[in-house]
XYZ file of C-alpha atoms in Angstrom:
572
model
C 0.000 0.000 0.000
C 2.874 2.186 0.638
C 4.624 1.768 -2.418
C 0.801 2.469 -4.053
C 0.623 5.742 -2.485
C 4.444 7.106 -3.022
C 3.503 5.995 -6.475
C 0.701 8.116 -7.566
C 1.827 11.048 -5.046
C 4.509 11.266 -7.390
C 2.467 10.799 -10.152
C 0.697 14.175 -9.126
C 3.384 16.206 -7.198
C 6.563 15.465 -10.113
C 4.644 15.303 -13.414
C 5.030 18.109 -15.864
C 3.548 20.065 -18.460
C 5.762 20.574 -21.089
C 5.876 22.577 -24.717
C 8.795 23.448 -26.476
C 9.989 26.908 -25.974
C 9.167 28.065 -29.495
C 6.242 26.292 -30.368
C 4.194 27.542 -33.421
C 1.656 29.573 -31.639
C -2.104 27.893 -32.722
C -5.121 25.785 -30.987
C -4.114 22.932 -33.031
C -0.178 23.129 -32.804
C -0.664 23.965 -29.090
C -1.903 19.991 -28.180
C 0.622 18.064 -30.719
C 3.300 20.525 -29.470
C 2.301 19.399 -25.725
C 4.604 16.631 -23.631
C 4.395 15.045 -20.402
C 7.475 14.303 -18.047
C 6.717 11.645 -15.882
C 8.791 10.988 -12.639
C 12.216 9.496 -13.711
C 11.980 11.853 -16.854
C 10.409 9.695 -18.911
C 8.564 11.962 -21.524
C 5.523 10.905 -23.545
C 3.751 13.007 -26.052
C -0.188 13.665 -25.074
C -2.582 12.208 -27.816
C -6.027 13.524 -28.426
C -7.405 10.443 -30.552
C -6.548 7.747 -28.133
C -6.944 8.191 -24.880
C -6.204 4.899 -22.329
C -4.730 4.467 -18.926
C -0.952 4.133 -19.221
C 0.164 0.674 -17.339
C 2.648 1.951 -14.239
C 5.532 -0.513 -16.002
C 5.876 1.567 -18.874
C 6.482 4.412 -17.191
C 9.176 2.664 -14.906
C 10.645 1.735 -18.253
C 10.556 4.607 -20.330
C 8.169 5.772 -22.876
C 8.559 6.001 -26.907
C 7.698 9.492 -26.540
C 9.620 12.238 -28.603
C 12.753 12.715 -26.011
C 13.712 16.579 -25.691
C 16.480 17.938 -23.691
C 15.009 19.714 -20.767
C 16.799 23.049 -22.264
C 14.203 23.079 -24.455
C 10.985 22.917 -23.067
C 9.067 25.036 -20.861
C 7.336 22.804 -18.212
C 4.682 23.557 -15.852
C 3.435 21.407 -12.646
C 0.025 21.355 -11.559
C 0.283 23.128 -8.821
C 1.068 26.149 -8.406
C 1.964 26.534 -12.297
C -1.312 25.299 -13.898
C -3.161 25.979 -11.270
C -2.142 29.614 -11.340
C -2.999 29.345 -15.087
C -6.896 28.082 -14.161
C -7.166 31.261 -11.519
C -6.144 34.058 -14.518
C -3.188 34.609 -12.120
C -0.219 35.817 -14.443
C -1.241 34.465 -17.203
C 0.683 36.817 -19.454
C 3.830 35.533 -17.946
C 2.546 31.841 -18.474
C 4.375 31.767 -22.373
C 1.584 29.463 -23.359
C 1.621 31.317 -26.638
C -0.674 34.738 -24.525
C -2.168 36.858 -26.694
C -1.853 34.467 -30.262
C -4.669 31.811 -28.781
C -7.780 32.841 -27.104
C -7.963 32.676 -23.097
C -11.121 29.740 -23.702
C -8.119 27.476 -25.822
C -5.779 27.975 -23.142
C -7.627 27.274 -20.256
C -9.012 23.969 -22.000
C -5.294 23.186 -22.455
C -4.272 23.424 -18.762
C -7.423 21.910 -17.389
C -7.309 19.199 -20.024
C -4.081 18.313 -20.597
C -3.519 17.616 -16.967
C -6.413 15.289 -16.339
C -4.845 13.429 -19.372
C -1.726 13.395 -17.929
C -1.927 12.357 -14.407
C -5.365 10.688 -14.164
C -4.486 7.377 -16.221
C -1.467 6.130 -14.248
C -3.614 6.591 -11.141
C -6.369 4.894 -12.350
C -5.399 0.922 -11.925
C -3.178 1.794 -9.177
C -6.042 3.494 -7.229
C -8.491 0.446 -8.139
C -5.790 -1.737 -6.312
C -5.218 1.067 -3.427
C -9.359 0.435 -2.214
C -8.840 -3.407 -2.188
C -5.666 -3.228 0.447
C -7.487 -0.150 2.131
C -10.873 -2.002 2.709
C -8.574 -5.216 3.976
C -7.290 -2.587 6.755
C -10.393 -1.953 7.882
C -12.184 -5.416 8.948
C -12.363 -5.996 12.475
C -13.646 -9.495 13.397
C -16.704 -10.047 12.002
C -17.606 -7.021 10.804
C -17.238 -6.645 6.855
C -16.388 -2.312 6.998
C -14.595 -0.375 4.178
C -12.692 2.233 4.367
C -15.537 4.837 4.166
C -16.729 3.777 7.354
C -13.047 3.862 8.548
C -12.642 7.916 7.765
C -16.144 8.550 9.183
C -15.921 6.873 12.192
C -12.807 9.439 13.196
C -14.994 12.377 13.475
C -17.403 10.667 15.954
C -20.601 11.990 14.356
C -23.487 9.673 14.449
C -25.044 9.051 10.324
C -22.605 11.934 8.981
C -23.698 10.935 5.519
C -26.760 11.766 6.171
C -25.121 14.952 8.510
C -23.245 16.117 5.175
C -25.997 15.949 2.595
C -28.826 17.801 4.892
C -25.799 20.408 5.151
C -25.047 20.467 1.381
C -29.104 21.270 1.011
C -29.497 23.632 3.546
C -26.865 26.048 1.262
C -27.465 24.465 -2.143
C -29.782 27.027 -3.067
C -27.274 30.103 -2.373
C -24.935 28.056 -4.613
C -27.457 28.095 -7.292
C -27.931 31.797 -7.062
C -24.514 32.094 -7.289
C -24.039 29.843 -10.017
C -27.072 31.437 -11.899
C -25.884 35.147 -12.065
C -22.101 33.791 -12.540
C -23.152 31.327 -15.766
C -24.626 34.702 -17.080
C -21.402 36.225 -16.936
C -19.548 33.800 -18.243
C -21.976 33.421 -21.300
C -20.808 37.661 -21.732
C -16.929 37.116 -21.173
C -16.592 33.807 -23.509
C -18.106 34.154 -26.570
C -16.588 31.358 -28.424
C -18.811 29.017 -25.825
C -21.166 30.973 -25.410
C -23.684 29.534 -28.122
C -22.982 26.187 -26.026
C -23.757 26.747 -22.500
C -27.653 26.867 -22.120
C -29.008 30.034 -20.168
C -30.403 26.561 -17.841
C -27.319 24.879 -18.645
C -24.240 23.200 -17.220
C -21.163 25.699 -17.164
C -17.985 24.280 -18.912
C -15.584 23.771 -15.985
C -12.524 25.268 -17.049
C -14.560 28.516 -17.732
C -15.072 29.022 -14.048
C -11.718 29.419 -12.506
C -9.247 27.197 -10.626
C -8.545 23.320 -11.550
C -11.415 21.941 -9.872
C -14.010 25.108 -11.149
C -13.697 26.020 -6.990
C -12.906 29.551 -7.289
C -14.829 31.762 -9.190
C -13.246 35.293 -8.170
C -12.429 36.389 -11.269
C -16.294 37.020 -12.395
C -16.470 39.510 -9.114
C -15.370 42.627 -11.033
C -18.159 41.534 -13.673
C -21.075 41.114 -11.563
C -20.474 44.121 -8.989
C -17.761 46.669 -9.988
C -16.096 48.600 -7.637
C -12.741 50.867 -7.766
C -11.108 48.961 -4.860
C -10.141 45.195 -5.833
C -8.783 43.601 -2.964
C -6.474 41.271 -5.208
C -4.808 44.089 -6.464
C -4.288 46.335 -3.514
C -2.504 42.778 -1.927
C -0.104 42.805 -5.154
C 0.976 45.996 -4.950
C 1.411 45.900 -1.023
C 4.313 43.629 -2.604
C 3.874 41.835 0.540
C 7.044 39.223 0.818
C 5.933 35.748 2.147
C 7.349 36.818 4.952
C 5.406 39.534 5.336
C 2.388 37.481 5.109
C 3.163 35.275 7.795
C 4.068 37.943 10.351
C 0.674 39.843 9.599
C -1.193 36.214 9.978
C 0.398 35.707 13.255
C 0.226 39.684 14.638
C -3.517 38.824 13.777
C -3.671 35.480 16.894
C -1.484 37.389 18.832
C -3.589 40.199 19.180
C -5.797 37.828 21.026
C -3.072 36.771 23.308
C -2.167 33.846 21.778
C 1.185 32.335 21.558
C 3.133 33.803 18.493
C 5.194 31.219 16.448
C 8.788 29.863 17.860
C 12.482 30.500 16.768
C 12.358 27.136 15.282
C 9.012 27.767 13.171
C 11.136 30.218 11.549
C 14.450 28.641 11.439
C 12.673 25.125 9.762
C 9.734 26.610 8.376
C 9.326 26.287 4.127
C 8.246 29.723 3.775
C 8.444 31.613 0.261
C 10.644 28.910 -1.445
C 9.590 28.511 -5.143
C 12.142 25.544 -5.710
C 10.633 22.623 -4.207
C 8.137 20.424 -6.131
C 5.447 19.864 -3.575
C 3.769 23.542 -2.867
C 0.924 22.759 -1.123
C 0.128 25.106 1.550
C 1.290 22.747 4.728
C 1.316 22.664 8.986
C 2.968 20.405 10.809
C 3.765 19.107 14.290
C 7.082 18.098 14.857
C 6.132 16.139 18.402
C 9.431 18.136 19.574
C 9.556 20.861 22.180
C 8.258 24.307 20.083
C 8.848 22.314 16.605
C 6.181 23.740 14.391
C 6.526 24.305 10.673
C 4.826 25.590 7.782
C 5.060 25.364 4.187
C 3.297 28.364 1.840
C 4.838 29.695 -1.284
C 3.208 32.812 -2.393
C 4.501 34.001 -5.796
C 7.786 36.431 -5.546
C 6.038 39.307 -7.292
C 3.320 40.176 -4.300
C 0.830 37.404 -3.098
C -3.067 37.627 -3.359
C -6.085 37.499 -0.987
C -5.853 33.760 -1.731
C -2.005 33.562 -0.693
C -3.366 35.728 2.772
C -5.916 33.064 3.390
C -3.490 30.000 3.109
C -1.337 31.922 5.413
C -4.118 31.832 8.336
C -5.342 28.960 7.576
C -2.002 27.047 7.853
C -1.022 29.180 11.019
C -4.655 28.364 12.337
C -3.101 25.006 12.771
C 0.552 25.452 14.028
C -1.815 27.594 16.795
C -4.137 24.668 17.985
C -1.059 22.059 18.295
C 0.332 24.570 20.642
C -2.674 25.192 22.596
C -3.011 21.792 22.959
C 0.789 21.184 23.645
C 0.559 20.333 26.901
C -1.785 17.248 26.116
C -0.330 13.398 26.119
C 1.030 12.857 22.398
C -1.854 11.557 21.551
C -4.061 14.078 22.808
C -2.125 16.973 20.715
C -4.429 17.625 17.805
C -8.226 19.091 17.099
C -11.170 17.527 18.840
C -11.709 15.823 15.183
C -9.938 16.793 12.176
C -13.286 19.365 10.971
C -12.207 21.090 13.670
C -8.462 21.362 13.029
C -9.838 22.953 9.767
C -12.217 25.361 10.788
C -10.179 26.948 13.116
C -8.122 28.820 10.532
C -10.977 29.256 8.098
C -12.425 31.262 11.118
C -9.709 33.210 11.596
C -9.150 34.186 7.887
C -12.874 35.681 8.159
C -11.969 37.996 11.095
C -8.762 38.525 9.362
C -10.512 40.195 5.951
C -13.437 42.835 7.808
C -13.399 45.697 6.560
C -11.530 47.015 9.910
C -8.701 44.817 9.950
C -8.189 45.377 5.892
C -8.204 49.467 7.109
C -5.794 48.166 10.099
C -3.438 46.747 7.125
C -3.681 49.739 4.608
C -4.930 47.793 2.219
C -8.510 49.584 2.345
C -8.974 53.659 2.828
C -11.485 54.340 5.894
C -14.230 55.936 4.172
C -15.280 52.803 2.780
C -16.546 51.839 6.373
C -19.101 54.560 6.142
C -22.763 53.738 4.739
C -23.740 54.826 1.035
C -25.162 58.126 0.882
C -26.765 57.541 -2.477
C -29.746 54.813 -1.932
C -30.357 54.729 -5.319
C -28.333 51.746 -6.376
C -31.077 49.605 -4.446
C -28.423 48.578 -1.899
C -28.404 48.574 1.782
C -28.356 51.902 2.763
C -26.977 50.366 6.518
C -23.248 49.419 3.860
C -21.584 50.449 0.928
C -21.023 49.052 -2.146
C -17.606 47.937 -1.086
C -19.247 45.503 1.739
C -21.076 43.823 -1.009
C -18.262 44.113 -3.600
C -16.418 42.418 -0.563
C -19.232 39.790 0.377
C -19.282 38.614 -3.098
C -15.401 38.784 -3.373
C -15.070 36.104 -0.780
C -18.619 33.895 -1.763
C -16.731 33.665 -5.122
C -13.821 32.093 -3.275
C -15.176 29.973 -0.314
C -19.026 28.567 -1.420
C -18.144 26.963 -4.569
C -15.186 24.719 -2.895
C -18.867 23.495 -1.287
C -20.051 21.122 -3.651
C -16.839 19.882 -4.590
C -15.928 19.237 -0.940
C -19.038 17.248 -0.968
C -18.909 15.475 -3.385
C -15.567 13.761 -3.794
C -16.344 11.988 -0.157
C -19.174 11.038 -1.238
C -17.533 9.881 -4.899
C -14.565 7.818 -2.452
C -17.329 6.242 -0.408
C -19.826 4.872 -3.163
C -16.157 3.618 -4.563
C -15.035 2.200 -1.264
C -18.024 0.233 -0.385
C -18.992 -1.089 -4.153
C -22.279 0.786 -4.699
C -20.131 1.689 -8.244
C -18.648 -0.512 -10.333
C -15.045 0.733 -10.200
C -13.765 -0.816 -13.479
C -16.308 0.555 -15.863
C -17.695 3.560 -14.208
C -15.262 4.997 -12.221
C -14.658 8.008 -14.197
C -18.663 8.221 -15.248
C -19.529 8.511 -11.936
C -17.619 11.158 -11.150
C -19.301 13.325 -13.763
C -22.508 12.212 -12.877
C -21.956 13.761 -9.279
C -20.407 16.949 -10.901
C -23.074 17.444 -13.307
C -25.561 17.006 -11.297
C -24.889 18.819 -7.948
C -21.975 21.301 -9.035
C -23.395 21.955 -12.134
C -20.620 21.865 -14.616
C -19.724 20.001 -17.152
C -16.107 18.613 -18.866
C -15.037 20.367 -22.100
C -15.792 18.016 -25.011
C -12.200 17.959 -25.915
C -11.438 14.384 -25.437
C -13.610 11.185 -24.472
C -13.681 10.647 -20.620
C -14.557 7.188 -20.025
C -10.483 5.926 -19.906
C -9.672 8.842 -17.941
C -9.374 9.167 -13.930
C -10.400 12.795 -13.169
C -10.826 12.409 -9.623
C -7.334 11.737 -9.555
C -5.704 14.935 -10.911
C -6.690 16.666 -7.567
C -4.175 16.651 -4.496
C -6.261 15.209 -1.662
C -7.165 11.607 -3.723
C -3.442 11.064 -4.469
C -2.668 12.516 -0.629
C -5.161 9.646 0.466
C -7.061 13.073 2.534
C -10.580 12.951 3.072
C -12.583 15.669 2.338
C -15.742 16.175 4.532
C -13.635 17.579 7.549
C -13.336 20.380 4.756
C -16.852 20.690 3.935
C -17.668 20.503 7.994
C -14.888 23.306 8.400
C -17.018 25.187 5.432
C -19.944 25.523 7.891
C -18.146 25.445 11.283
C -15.329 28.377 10.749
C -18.887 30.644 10.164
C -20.091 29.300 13.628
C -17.117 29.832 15.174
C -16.207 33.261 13.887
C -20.193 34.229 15.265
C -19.274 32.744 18.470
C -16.009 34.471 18.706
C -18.166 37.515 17.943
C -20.340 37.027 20.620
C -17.665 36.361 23.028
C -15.535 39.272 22.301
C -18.942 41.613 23.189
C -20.671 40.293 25.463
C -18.470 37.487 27.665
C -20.557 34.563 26.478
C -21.942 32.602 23.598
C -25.073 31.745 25.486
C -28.015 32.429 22.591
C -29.718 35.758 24.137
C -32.023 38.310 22.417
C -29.639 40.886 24.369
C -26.762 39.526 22.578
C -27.663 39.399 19.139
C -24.503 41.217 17.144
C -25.450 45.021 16.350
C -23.797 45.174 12.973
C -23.353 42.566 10.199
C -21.284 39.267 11.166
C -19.416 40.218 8.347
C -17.981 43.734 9.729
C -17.211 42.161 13.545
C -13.651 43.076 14.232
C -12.014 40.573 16.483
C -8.658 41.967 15.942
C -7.373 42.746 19.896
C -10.135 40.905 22.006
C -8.818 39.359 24.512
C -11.906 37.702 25.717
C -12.223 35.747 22.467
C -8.641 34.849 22.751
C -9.514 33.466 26.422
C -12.657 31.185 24.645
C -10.555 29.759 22.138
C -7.501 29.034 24.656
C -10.261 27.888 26.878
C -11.879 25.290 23.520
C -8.565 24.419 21.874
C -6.278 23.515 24.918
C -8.222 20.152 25.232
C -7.016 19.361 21.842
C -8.557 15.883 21.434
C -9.016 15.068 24.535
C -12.581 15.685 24.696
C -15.623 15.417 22.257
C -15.980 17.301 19.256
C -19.244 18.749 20.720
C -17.788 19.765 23.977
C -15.522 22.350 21.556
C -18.730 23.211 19.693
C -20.592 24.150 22.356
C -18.006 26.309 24.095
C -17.246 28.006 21.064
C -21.086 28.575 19.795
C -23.231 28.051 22.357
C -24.663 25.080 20.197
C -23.942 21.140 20.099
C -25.030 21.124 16.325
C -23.222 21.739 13.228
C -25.427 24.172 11.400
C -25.646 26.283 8.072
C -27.323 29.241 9.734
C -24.042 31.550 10.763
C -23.118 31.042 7.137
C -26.369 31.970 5.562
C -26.250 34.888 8.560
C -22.573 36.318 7.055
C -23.774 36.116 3.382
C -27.599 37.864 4.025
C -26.750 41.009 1.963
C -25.401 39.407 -0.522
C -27.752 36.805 -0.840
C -30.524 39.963 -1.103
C -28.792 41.242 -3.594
C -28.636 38.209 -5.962
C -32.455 37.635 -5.986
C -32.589 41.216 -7.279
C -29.813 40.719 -9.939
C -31.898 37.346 -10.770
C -35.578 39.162 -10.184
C -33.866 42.136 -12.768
C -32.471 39.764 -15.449
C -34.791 36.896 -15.379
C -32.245 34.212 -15.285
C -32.856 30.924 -14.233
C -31.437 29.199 -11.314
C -30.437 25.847 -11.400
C -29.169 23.341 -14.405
C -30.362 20.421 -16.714
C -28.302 18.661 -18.538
């Protein structure tokens, strides 16, 4: 199972990208000009009329691809290159021919020509991967799979049927999203734009990001406004270390323990060399041995970089609160919670306050609108709902897909789905149906593994502790909010919050510093709803604090919808 695993992680942190660095500059040229390298630099060109799984013993042997010298190609990895690609982040700098092929062709490129790399030497591998991993998980005479396995470590009673009430309760603020943001892309892309139904699926590499998860770059579209948050981060020309001491001023404001000499002496912080760039925390099980990975690009980093930042740091900061625990003891109540903690923090790290606290947002945008007229609010500006929809972009379309590739792994892992024949079938099904988006029709999909060109299938991760996180961290950061006004969580008519959750400033509050040192020094020592319940005031996991933050924006929508008559929801 090991050698499995180190297998298709290197499959998916190693494999490249490649052209040659003067390819002829068309849609056509731009696929039969395209290589993979493969781990051991084994090359292979990529072949649009024959798509099939390549066997993992040819690619320990070599290929009978063209070989190039590496002189001569430019090579990209998945992440950060294409994924950096997928976001429209520097995509002039990308030398995938910018400017001679339309944005549509090159984004079908990226998105495409990484599924077809990495997905089909996963595929058999992973097949094999479920068979060893179900093995693991009998005990006695009980027939389990793995499924059970992951669910069973967050101790929640019928969490499938937890996650999908979840997934429901916000599923129609997704749609309303997804509505007004398939009518933009219908403007922007006018190549596709004859193809994508106004009750259509949206093409998925339209949307932004490999996995169609972040769909930020539509904000300016759908609610201009002169300040764009991205772009007053870039020209902060914040370094990455910058970033990280902001993140960490931000829990030490609360009077919480700021990050050791060795965190900085060990940490991976800024360094664009190494392969594997996933934003990372770590215990070290060693006397103030914390480190963190996060590589924010050299040229300034983005709202997105920020967020990594304190969400990684969110973690270094509950092993230490919990330091004092047996070694077993030292993590989150259950891994949602190890999450959400972060994710919490990055909200009360982007009010409007704090972003005047870090000059990256002029004062007088904390005043209300004057001018009523643009049917807004008159309580906020146009910059909190420029803002609002800035970060729903970001954060509520990772939803579905959170959702849905546990619930993908677990119809795989106990044999509800055929894995041989439908594998890849299934997968679309889910997307299609719930995330509503479909693949390009570039190349047939039935050989291909798509589940397997993200990082958490080939990390062997599970996802629902992220799609729990998506609805706790708004919990939390209301309780926190509570807490740092009034002393307590307790539900109260006198303590309802007096301005909108999303403009609650924790930045300095020393009595929600106390609650959290209070929640997180346990670390997993006690139940996940012991935690919950000191932190909210509730013993249920609940989409209401979320649907609380997002209730001016959600207004808004179903007067952009009301005005433009769009429809919400999909067919295929």
């Amino acid at each position: 199972m090991a050698r499995l695993f180190s297998f298709i992680q290197r499959i998916y942190t190693e494999t490249e990208i490649c052209l040659p660095a003067h390819h002829s500059c068309s849609a056509l040229l731009l696929w039969s000009d395209t290589f993979v390298r493969y781990p051991e630099r084994t090359m292979a060109r990529l072949d649009l009329s024959s798509v099939a799984p390549l066997p993992a013993e040819l690619l320990r042997k070599g290929t009978t691809g063209t070989e190039l010298r590496s002189q001569e190609l430019v090579c990209f990895h998945g992440e950060p290159d294409l994924e950096r690609i997928m976001l429209g982040e520097g995509m002039a700098g990308t030398r995938v021919c910018h400017g001679a092929i339309s944005e549509e062709t090159i984004l079908e490129w990226a998105w495409e020509s990484w599924r077809m790399a990495v997905g089909p030497p996963m595929r058999q591998p992973y097949g094999r991967l479920i068979e060893l991993m179900n093995a693991g998980c009998l005990r006695g005479a009980n027939e389990r799979d793995v499924g059970e396995c992951w669910r069973e470590e967050l101790e929640m009673p019928d969490l499938a049927r937890l996650v999908d009430r979840l997934w429901q309760d916000v599923k129609p603020f997704y749609q309303k999203l997804h509505a007004v943001v398939r009518y933009f892309v219908r403007r922007r892309h006018p190549e596709s734009a004859s193809l994508i139904d106004t009750d259509g699926l949206i093409p998925a590499h339209l949307l932004g990001g490999m996995w169609s998860h972040s769909w930020t770059s539509y904000a300016r579209s759908i609610l201009p406004h002169p300040v764009d948050i991205d772009q007053r981060f870039h020209r902060a020309n914040w370094t990455a270390i910058d970033l990280v001491r902001r993140a960490e001023d931000l829990y030490a404001s609360l009077g919480l323990e700021r990050m050791s000499e060795t965190f900085w002496n060990r940490s991976v912080i800024g360094n664009e060399s190494i392969v594997k760039c996933h934003g990372t925390a770590a215990n070290m099980y060693a006397p103030s041995d914390y480190r963190m990975i996060v590589c924010p690009p050299k040229d300034g980093g983005t709202l997105q970089d920020y967020y990594v930042t304190v969400h990684e740091m969110g973690h270094i900061v509950y092993y230490m609160e919990a330091a004092k625990q047996p070694t077993i003891f030292q993590d989150g109540t259950n891994a949602a919670f190890q999450e959400a903690f972060g994710d919490a923090m990055f909200l009360a790290a982007v009010t409007p306050q704090h972003l005047v606290r870090l000059s990256l947002l002029d004062s007088k945008h904390m005043a209300p609108d004057s001018d009523a007229s643009n049917g807004l609010d008159g309580t906020l500006n146009s910059f909190d709902y420029a803002f609002l929809l800035r970060v729903a972009l970001t954060k509520v379309p990772t939803i579905p897909f959170e959702y849905l590739m546990d619930v993908y792994r677990w119809d795989l892992f106990d044999g509800s789905v055929n894995y041989g024949q439908d594998v890849n079938s299934y997968f679309w099904y889910l997307l299609e149906g719930e995330q509503g988006i479909r693949a390009p029709s570039v190349v047939p999909r039935d050989a291909l593994f798509d589940a397997g060109a993200g990082f958490h299938l080939s990390d062997n991760t599970p996802f629902v502790r992220y799609f729990l996180a998506s609805f706790l961290s708004y919990q939390i950061y209301e309780g926190l909010c509570k807490g740092s006004l009034y002393g307590t969580v307790r539900a109260n008519p006198v303590n309802e919050i007096p301005m909108p959750l999303h403009r609650c400033d924790l930045y300095g509050s020393k009595k929600a510093g106390k609650l959290l040192r209070k929640a997180l020094a346990p670390g997993a020592s006690v139940h996940w709803t012991t935690v919950l319940e000191q932190l909210t005031g509730e013993v249920n996991i609940s989409a209401a604090s979320m649907l609380k933050y997002y209730a001016p924006l959600i207004d808004f929508l179903d007067r952009f919808i009301d005005e433009h008559q769009l429809v919400v929801g999909w067919t295929d």
